[in-house]
Short mmCIF file of C-alpha atoms in Angstrom, two decimals:
data_model
loop_
_atom_site.label_atom_id
_atom_site.label_comp_id
_atom_site.label_asym_id
_atom_site.label_seq_id
_atom_site.Cartn_x
_atom_site.Cartn_y
_atom_site.Cartn_z
CA MET Q 20 -25.96 22.66 18.33
CA GLU Q 21 -22.15 22.86 18.45
CA LYS Q 22 -20.86 24.87 15.51
CA PRO Q 23 -17.97 23.51 13.43
CA ALA Q 24 -14.86 25.69 13.49
CA ILE Q 25 -15.30 26.48 9.80
CA ALA Q 26 -18.72 27.98 10.65
CA GLY Q 27 -17.38 30.10 13.50
CA GLY Q 28 -17.19 27.54 16.29
CA THR Q 29 -14.23 26.47 18.41
CA PRO Q 30 -11.94 23.72 17.02
CA VAL Q 31 -11.97 20.40 18.85
CA ARG Q 32 -8.18 20.67 19.16
CA ASP Q 33 -5.64 23.44 19.68
CA THR Q 34 -2.90 21.53 17.85
CA LYS Q 35 -2.89 19.77 14.49
CA LEU Q 36 -3.35 16.02 14.34
CA PHE Q 37 -1.79 14.51 11.22
CA TYR Q 38 -3.32 11.65 9.25
CA GLY Q 39 -0.18 9.49 9.45
CA HIS Q 40 3.09 9.46 11.37
CA GLN Q 41 6.00 7.12 12.00
CA TYR Q 42 6.83 5.82 15.47
CA ILE Q 43 10.55 5.68 16.31
CA ASP Q 44 11.86 4.55 19.69
CA MET Q 45 15.35 4.22 21.16
CA ALA Q 46 15.65 0.63 19.98
CA ASP Q 47 15.27 1.93 16.41
CA VAL Q 48 17.86 4.65 17.01
CA LYS Q 49 20.31 2.17 18.51
CA ALA Q 50 19.86 -0.25 15.60
CA VAL Q 51 20.76 2.49 13.11
CA GLU Q 52 23.68 3.75 15.21
CA GLU Q 53 25.17 0.25 15.28
CA VAL Q 54 25.22 0.13 11.50
CA LEU Q 55 26.71 3.62 11.23
CA THR Q 56 29.72 2.48 13.27
CA SER Q 57 30.03 -0.89 11.49
CA ASP Q 58 31.99 -1.90 8.41
CA TYR Q 59 28.97 -1.99 6.09
CA LEU Q 60 26.58 0.82 5.22
CA THR Q 61 25.22 -1.02 2.18
CA CYS Q 62 25.43 -4.47 0.57
CA GLY Q 63 26.11 -5.87 4.03
CA PRO Q 64 24.69 -8.37 6.52
CA LYS Q 65 21.62 -6.34 7.50
CA VAL Q 66 20.18 -6.77 4.01
CA THR Q 67 20.35 -10.54 4.32
CA ALA Q 68 19.03 -10.35 7.88
CA LEU Q 69 15.99 -8.35 6.73
CA GLU Q 70 15.25 -10.73 3.89
CA GLN Q 71 15.45 -13.68 6.27
CA LYS Q 72 13.20 -11.93 8.79
CA LEU Q 73 10.59 -11.16 6.14
CA CYS Q 74 10.57 -14.82 5.15
CA ALA Q 75 10.15 -15.87 8.78
CA LEU Q 76 7.37 -13.31 9.27
CA THR Q 77 5.36 -14.31 6.20
CA GLY Q 78 6.31 -17.90 5.44
CA ALA Q 79 7.60 -16.99 1.97
CA LYS Q 80 10.62 -18.92 0.70
CA TYR Q 81 12.43 -15.93 -0.76
CA ALA Q 82 12.61 -12.17 -0.15
CA VAL Q 83 14.44 -9.47 -2.10
CA ALA Q 84 14.85 -6.14 -0.31
CA CYS Q 85 14.92 -3.05 -2.54
CA SER Q 86 14.98 0.72 -2.38
CA ASN Q 87 11.22 1.44 -2.16
CA GLY Q 88 7.76 0.09 -2.89
CA THR Q 89 7.80 1.44 -6.44
CA ALA Q 90 11.06 -0.36 -7.18
CA ALA Q 91 9.50 -3.51 -5.74
CA LEU Q 92 6.59 -3.28 -8.16
CA HIS Q 93 8.92 -2.55 -11.09
CA ILE Q 94 11.19 -5.55 -10.55
CA ALA Q 95 8.16 -7.75 -9.84
CA ALA Q 96 6.68 -6.77 -13.20
CA MET Q 97 10.03 -7.37 -14.88
CA ALA Q 98 10.39 -10.77 -13.21
CA ALA Q 99 6.88 -11.65 -14.40
CA GLY Q 100 8.06 -11.03 -17.95
CA VAL Q 101 5.86 -7.98 -18.54
CA GLY Q 102 7.02 -6.25 -21.71
CA VAL Q 103 6.11 -4.37 -24.85
CA GLY Q 104 2.69 -5.37 -26.16
CA ASP Q 105 1.58 -6.88 -22.85
CA GLU Q 106 -1.21 -5.74 -20.56
CA LEU Q 107 -1.17 -5.51 -16.76
CA ILE Q 108 -4.48 -5.24 -14.89
CA THR Q 109 -4.73 -3.23 -11.68
CA THR Q 110 -7.10 -1.07 -9.64
CA PRO Q 111 -7.53 2.68 -10.18
CA ILE Q 112 -7.79 3.30 -6.42
CA THR Q 113 -4.10 3.09 -5.63
CA PHE Q 114 -0.90 5.09 -5.76
CA ALA Q 115 0.19 5.54 -9.37
CA ALA Q 116 3.13 3.13 -8.98
CA SER Q 117 0.80 0.12 -9.13
CA ALA Q 118 0.04 1.04 -12.75
CA ASN Q 119 3.29 2.80 -13.62
CA CYS Q 120 5.19 -0.47 -13.23
CA ALA Q 121 3.50 -1.61 -16.46
CA LEU Q 122 4.57 1.56 -18.28
CA TYR Q 123 8.17 1.13 -17.06
CA CYS Q 124 8.17 -2.21 -18.89
CA GLY Q 125 6.61 -0.86 -22.08
CA ALA Q 126 3.25 -2.51 -21.32
CA LYS Q 127 -0.27 -1.15 -21.06
CA PRO Q 128 -2.02 -0.66 -17.69
CA VAL Q 129 -5.63 -1.86 -17.73
CA PHE Q 130 -7.96 -0.73 -14.93
CA ALA Q 131 -10.55 -3.01 -13.34
CA ASP Q 132 -13.22 -1.53 -11.09
CA ILE Q 133 -13.50 -2.00 -7.33
CA ASP Q 134 -16.04 -3.68 -5.09
CA PRO Q 135 -18.15 -0.73 -3.82
CA LYS Q 136 -18.30 -2.17 -0.30
CA THR Q 137 -14.72 -3.33 0.35
CA TYR Q 138 -13.01 -0.87 -2.06
CA ASN Q 139 -10.64 -3.63 -3.23
CA ILE Q 140 -10.34 -4.72 -6.85
CA ASP Q 141 -13.30 -6.89 -7.88
CA PRO Q 142 -12.25 -10.29 -9.31
CA GLU Q 143 -15.26 -10.32 -11.63
CA ARG Q 144 -14.23 -6.96 -13.09
CA VAL Q 145 -10.71 -8.38 -13.53
CA ARG Q 146 -12.16 -11.33 -15.44
CA GLU Q 147 -13.96 -8.92 -17.79
CA LYS Q 148 -10.66 -7.18 -18.59
CA LEU Q 149 -8.63 -10.31 -19.41
CA THR Q 150 -7.30 -10.60 -22.95
CA SER Q 151 -4.70 -12.69 -24.72
CA GLN Q 152 -2.22 -9.86 -23.97
CA THR Q 153 -2.74 -9.97 -20.17
CA LYS Q 154 0.60 -10.87 -18.58
CA ALA Q 155 0.07 -9.94 -14.93
CA VAL Q 156 -2.45 -8.66 -12.40
CA VAL Q 157 -1.37 -6.22 -9.67
CA ALA Q 158 -3.99 -6.54 -6.91
CA VAL Q 159 -3.67 -3.90 -4.19
CA ASP Q 160 -4.55 -4.66 -0.56
CA TYR Q 161 -6.19 -1.26 -0.26
CA THR Q 162 -6.14 0.18 3.29
CA GLY Q 163 -4.49 -3.07 4.46
CA GLN Q 164 -7.40 -5.41 3.77
CA ALA Q 165 -6.36 -8.46 1.76
CA VAL Q 166 -7.86 -8.82 -1.70
CA LYS Q 167 -9.83 -11.97 -2.55
CA LEU Q 168 -6.67 -13.96 -3.09
CA ASP Q 169 -8.28 -17.35 -3.71
CA GLU Q 170 -10.44 -16.01 -6.52
CA LEU Q 171 -7.66 -13.97 -8.07
CA MET Q 172 -5.14 -16.83 -7.88
CA ALA Q 173 -7.58 -19.20 -9.57
CA LEU Q 174 -8.43 -16.63 -12.21
CA CYS Q 175 -4.77 -15.92 -13.00
CA HIS Q 176 -3.43 -19.44 -12.90
CA GLU Q 177 -6.05 -20.87 -15.22
CA ARG Q 178 -4.63 -18.51 -17.86
CA ASP Q 179 -0.93 -18.64 -16.86
CA ILE Q 180 -1.03 -15.03 -15.65
CA VAL Q 181 1.24 -13.87 -12.81
CA LEU Q 182 -0.51 -12.47 -9.73
CA ILE Q 183 1.42 -9.69 -7.99
CA GLU Q 184 -0.07 -8.70 -4.64
CA ASP Q 185 0.71 -5.06 -3.91
CA ALA Q 186 0.82 -5.33 -0.14
CA SER Q 187 2.27 -1.87 0.43
CA HIS Q 188 -0.60 -1.28 2.89
CA SER Q 189 -0.88 -4.72 4.44
CA ILE Q 190 2.21 -5.97 6.26
CA GLY Q 191 0.84 -7.81 9.29
CA THR Q 192 -2.43 -8.76 7.56
CA LYS Q 193 -3.45 -12.42 7.29
CA TYR Q 194 -5.66 -14.07 4.68
CA LYS Q 195 -7.44 -17.19 5.96
CA GLY Q 196 -4.91 -17.28 8.78
CA LYS Q 197 -1.91 -17.13 6.46
CA PRO Q 198 0.33 -14.04 6.46
CA VAL Q 199 0.24 -11.80 3.41
CA GLY Q 200 3.50 -12.31 1.58
CA SER Q 201 3.38 -16.06 1.14
CA ILE Q 202 0.29 -16.51 -1.04
CA ALA Q 203 0.48 -14.68 -4.40
CA ASP Q 204 3.13 -15.41 -7.03
CA MET Q 205 4.89 -12.28 -5.81
CA THR Q 206 4.05 -9.86 -3.01
CA THR Q 207 5.47 -6.36 -2.69
CA PHE Q 208 5.93 -4.35 0.51
CA SER Q 209 6.63 -0.66 1.13
CA PHE Q 210 8.39 0.82 4.15
CA HIS Q 211 7.51 4.48 3.63
CA PRO Q 212 7.13 6.49 6.89
CA VAL Q 213 3.30 6.46 6.90
CA LYS Q 214 3.21 2.67 6.54
CA THR Q 215 2.86 0.38 9.58
CA VAL Q 216 6.59 -0.46 9.50
CA THR Q 217 9.12 2.05 8.15
CA GLY Q 218 12.72 2.31 7.05
CA GLY Q 219 12.38 5.94 5.95
CA GLU Q 220 12.07 4.39 2.52
CA GLY Q 221 12.40 0.80 1.41
CA GLY Q 222 10.58 -2.06 -0.21
CA ALA Q 223 10.70 -5.80 -0.75
CA VAL Q 224 9.38 -8.52 -3.04
CA LEU Q 225 8.50 -11.95 -1.64
CA THR Q 226 7.90 -15.14 -3.59
CA ASN Q 227 7.88 -18.92 -3.26
CA ARG Q 228 9.16 -19.44 -6.80
CA GLU Q 229 12.90 -19.84 -7.31
CA ASP Q 230 12.73 -18.74 -10.97
CA LEU Q 231 11.11 -15.44 -10.00
CA TYR Q 232 13.56 -14.98 -7.13
CA GLU Q 233 16.55 -15.30 -9.44
CA ARG Q 234 15.04 -12.77 -11.86
CA LEU Q 235 14.31 -10.35 -9.01
CA LEU Q 236 17.93 -10.44 -7.84
CA LEU Q 237 19.17 -9.55 -11.32
CA CYS Q 238 16.62 -6.78 -11.80
CA ARG Q 239 17.48 -5.23 -8.43
CA SER Q 240 21.17 -4.84 -9.12
CA HIS Q 241 22.03 -3.85 -12.70
CA GLY Q 242 21.42 -7.32 -14.16
CA ILE Q 243 24.79 -8.31 -12.72
CA THR Q 244 25.56 -11.74 -11.28
CA LYS Q 245 28.54 -13.02 -9.30
CA GLU Q 246 27.26 -16.61 -9.47
CA GLU Q 247 29.50 -18.72 -11.71
CA PRO Q 248 26.73 -21.10 -12.94
CA TYR Q 249 25.14 -18.11 -14.69
CA TYR Q 250 28.30 -16.83 -16.40
CA VAL Q 251 28.30 -16.66 -20.17
CA ASN Q 252 32.09 -16.42 -20.39
CA GLU Q 253 34.93 -17.97 -18.41
CA SER Q 254 35.69 -16.30 -15.08
CA HIS Q 255 38.79 -14.09 -14.92
CA GLY Q 256 39.26 -14.62 -11.17
CA PRO Q 257 37.70 -14.09 -7.73
CA TRP Q 258 36.71 -10.51 -8.60
CA TYR Q 259 34.81 -11.53 -11.70
CA HIS Q 260 31.15 -10.72 -12.37
CA GLU Q 261 28.98 -10.38 -15.46
CA GLN Q 262 26.09 -8.22 -16.53
CA ILE Q 263 23.79 -10.73 -18.18
CA ASP Q 264 20.65 -8.59 -18.33
CA LEU Q 265 19.56 -4.97 -18.03
CA GLY Q 266 18.67 -4.17 -14.44
CA TYR Q 267 18.58 -1.19 -12.09
CA ASN Q 268 20.23 0.05 -8.93
CA TYR Q 269 17.35 -0.65 -6.56
CA ARG Q 270 19.44 -1.77 -3.60
CA LEU Q 271 18.47 -0.99 -0.01
CA THR Q 272 21.11 0.21 2.47
CA ASP Q 273 22.05 -1.59 5.67
CA ILE Q 274 21.07 1.60 7.52
CA GLN Q 275 17.48 1.31 6.34
CA CYS Q 276 17.43 -2.46 6.80
CA ALA Q 277 18.47 -2.06 10.44
CA LEU Q 278 15.60 0.34 11.06
CA ILE Q 279 13.08 -1.96 9.35
CA LEU Q 280 14.36 -4.96 11.34
CA SER Q 281 13.84 -3.05 14.57
CA GLN Q 282 10.40 -1.87 13.46
CA ILE Q 283 9.29 -5.42 12.59
CA ASP Q 284 9.98 -6.35 16.22
CA LYS Q 285 7.11 -3.97 17.10
CA LEU Q 286 4.73 -5.10 14.33
CA ALA Q 287 2.44 -7.01 16.70
CA GLN Q 288 1.91 -3.99 18.94
CA PHE Q 289 1.55 -1.69 15.92
CA SER Q 290 -1.11 -3.99 14.48
CA LYS Q 291 -2.95 -4.26 17.80
CA ARG Q 292 -3.19 -0.49 18.24
CA ARG Q 293 -4.33 0.08 14.65
CA ARG Q 294 -7.10 -2.51 15.14
CA GLU Q 295 -8.19 -0.77 18.33
CA ILE Q 296 -8.45 2.56 16.51
CA VAL Q 297 -10.45 0.99 13.67
CA GLU Q 298 -12.85 -0.57 16.17
CA ARG Q 299 -13.43 2.76 17.91
CA TYR Q 300 -14.00 4.58 14.62
CA ASN Q 301 -16.35 1.86 13.35
CA GLU Q 302 -18.34 1.81 16.58
CA ALA Q 303 -18.93 5.56 16.30
CA PHE Q 304 -19.47 5.91 12.56
CA LEU Q 305 -21.78 2.92 12.12
CA GLN Q 306 -24.29 4.92 14.19
CA ILE Q 307 -24.24 7.86 11.75
CA PRO Q 308 -26.49 7.33 8.70
CA GLN Q 309 -24.73 10.09 6.75
CA LEU Q 310 -21.56 7.94 6.59
CA PHE Q 311 -20.47 4.66 5.00
CA VAL Q 312 -18.05 2.34 6.80
CA GLN Q 313 -15.73 0.18 4.69
CA GLN Q 314 -16.68 -3.50 4.82
CA GLU Q 315 -14.15 -6.27 5.34
CA ILE Q 316 -14.21 -9.77 3.97
CA PRO Q 317 -14.16 -12.46 6.70
CA GLU Q 318 -11.02 -14.02 5.18
CA SER Q 319 -8.93 -10.93 5.98
CA ASP Q 320 -7.50 -10.41 9.47
CA THR Q 321 -6.46 -6.86 8.69
CA THR Q 322 -3.73 -4.60 9.94
CA ARG Q 323 -5.18 -1.33 8.70
CA HIS Q 324 -2.89 1.22 7.06
CA LEU Q 325 -5.66 3.69 6.17
CA TYR Q 326 -9.05 4.44 7.65
CA ILE Q 327 -11.50 5.69 5.03
CA LEU Q 328 -14.31 8.04 6.03
CA ARG Q 329 -16.91 7.98 3.25
CA ILE Q 330 -19.72 10.51 3.29
CA ARG Q 331 -23.18 10.24 1.75
CA PRO Q 332 -23.54 13.63 -0.02
CA GLU Q 333 -27.24 13.10 -0.61
CA LEU Q 334 -27.75 13.28 3.18
CA LEU Q 335 -25.51 16.30 3.77
CA LYS Q 336 -25.57 19.96 2.79
CA ILE Q 337 -21.85 19.88 1.97
CA ASP Q 338 -19.71 17.80 -0.37
CA ARG Q 339 -16.47 15.93 0.30
CA ARG Q 340 -14.22 18.95 -0.30
CA GLU Q 341 -16.20 21.08 2.14
CA PHE Q 342 -16.21 18.25 4.70
CA PHE Q 343 -12.43 17.90 4.28
CA GLU Q 344 -11.96 21.64 4.81
CA ALA Q 345 -14.21 21.52 7.87
CA MET Q 346 -12.04 18.75 9.36
CA THR Q 347 -8.93 20.85 8.70
CA ALA Q 348 -10.54 23.75 10.56
CA GLU Q 349 -11.00 21.41 13.53
CA ASN Q 350 -7.20 20.80 13.39
CA ILE Q 351 -7.73 17.23 12.13
CA CYS Q 352 -5.52 16.79 9.07
CA CYS Q 353 -6.98 14.26 6.64
CA ASN Q 354 -5.86 13.09 3.22
CA VAL Q 355 -7.46 11.46 0.18
CA HIS Q 356 -6.30 8.04 -1.08
CA TYR Q 357 -6.51 8.08 -4.03
CA ILE Q 358 -7.32 10.11 -7.11
CA PRO Q 359 -8.17 7.41 -9.70
CA VAL Q 360 -4.89 6.77 -11.49
CA TYR Q 361 -6.27 7.29 -14.98
CA TRP Q 362 -7.58 10.75 -14.00
CA HIS Q 363 -4.00 12.05 -13.83
CA PRO Q 364 -2.95 14.23 -16.78
CA TYR Q 365 -0.18 11.82 -17.81
CA TYR Q 366 -2.71 9.03 -18.24
CA GLU Q 367 -5.11 11.37 -20.01
CA LYS Q 368 -2.32 12.01 -22.54
CA LEU Q 369 -2.12 8.25 -23.06
CA GLY Q 370 -5.80 8.19 -24.01
CA TYR Q 371 -7.47 7.11 -20.76
CA GLN Q 372 -10.81 8.79 -20.08
CA LYS Q 373 -13.11 9.26 -17.09
CA GLY Q 374 -15.92 6.75 -16.75
CA LEU Q 375 -13.77 3.59 -16.96
CA CYS Q 376 -14.48 2.47 -13.39
CA PRO Q 377 -17.70 4.02 -12.00
CA ASN Q 378 -17.42 2.49 -8.51
CA ALA Q 379 -13.88 3.81 -8.07
CA GLU Q 380 -14.81 7.27 -9.31
CA LYS Q 381 -17.80 7.51 -6.97
CA LEU Q 382 -15.66 6.40 -4.03
CA TYR Q 383 -13.05 9.06 -4.82
CA GLN Q 384 -15.67 11.81 -4.77
CA GLU Q 385 -16.98 10.78 -1.34
CA MET Q 386 -13.95 9.73 0.74
CA MET Q 387 -11.10 10.98 2.87
CA SER Q 388 -8.49 9.28 5.04
CA LEU Q 389 -8.69 9.86 8.81
CA PRO Q 390 -5.72 9.76 11.19
CA ILE Q 391 -4.56 6.25 12.06
CA TYR Q 392 -1.14 5.37 13.47
CA TYR Q 393 0.40 3.70 16.49
CA SER Q 394 1.01 6.78 18.64
CA LEU Q 395 -2.53 8.16 18.44
CA THR Q 396 -3.89 8.44 21.97
CA ASP Q 397 -7.46 7.63 22.95
CA LYS Q 398 -8.05 11.37 23.30
CA ASP Q 399 -6.76 11.90 19.75
CA VAL Q 400 -9.20 9.29 18.47
CA ASP Q 401 -12.04 10.87 20.47
CA ASP Q 402 -11.16 14.26 18.95
CA VAL Q 403 -11.45 12.82 15.43
CA ILE Q 404 -14.81 11.23 16.22
CA ARG Q 405 -16.08 14.40 17.86
CA ALA Q 406 -15.03 16.52 14.86
CA VAL Q 407 -16.79 14.19 12.42
CA GLN Q 408 -19.95 14.09 14.54
CA LYS Q 409 -19.97 17.89 14.97
CA ILE Q 410 -19.70 18.47 11.20
CA VAL Q 411 -22.36 15.87 10.37
CA ASP Q 412 -24.78 17.26 12.98
CA TYR Q 413 -24.42 20.78 11.67
CA TYR Q 414 -24.66 20.01 7.96
CA LYS Q 415 -27.04 17.05 7.81
CA LYS Q 416 -30.20 17.51 5.77
#
């Protein structure tokens, strides 16, 4: 039996393989260089071009580019009217920003448990958490798989609740053949470097509703308008503008927009390669009884941002931490997405306690994220599979 490196064996690789990595080519470099030698570094034509391209990509009527995915969630919550005394329901298996956007608005995050097979928020658990104070639901397309949008839309709209789809993981994903971004009341994107498409940083909110679009524009840029129909007072001249609400500086630069525009041109090939990697992982890991493989709903044609390896500790002599450390010893760098949000000390100080969402907590204790990104070679993927198989073979009961 081949020994894992952590038990004295030889690592499957001599060099480290990271769990996520951006792909930048010369077209991306050229796009950024063109902006750097242009008249506009920010508030220029590339912002509009990106917003138009996101609309064309998704079918949404409106897009508002902003500084990052967290800013996108914040202005989406603001546009939804989330405020003091309100509640916002989300999943605990997400980056903290999906819940923090409620706190930014003075509202209370409420956590609904996940489906133990798909790992996405469970609409029935959402229904159980609804109260008269529920103002919005932030449903996260975890790993890139679309949530059950039909069920969540029906659930929200029968109570006049705004559905915000946190699609930070899922650009390129389709739900029932329709691109993510054009379905929920608002959809947020992130362009962080480990995402499928990157701008270094960056985000966007998409919507089909003009009223939400107008609110998003104000929230993104200080609550200031240069549109005369919205003025409270008489204009002083061509330079005039008014702050009519309290907003933030969440603008995105033309430099970043140029990079994102160039990256979107490669989205189809990025998506194709990520699907190929998922298929190879699934083919291997479905044959190993000591592992679970994430299930996908048939409605979701998924561009996968994360690949979750979930172990069955009852069939292994090691736990998730030891498995993680064994993978590191093989020079396969994994990650964990995510610690349940309400386990963080800040949320503990707010009164949240463990035990709120048993499915999410069990998933956290058994999972890790494997490498998945466009530039992974077939050999890289084989190395990951070999490392997993070697560790399972050595430590299985």
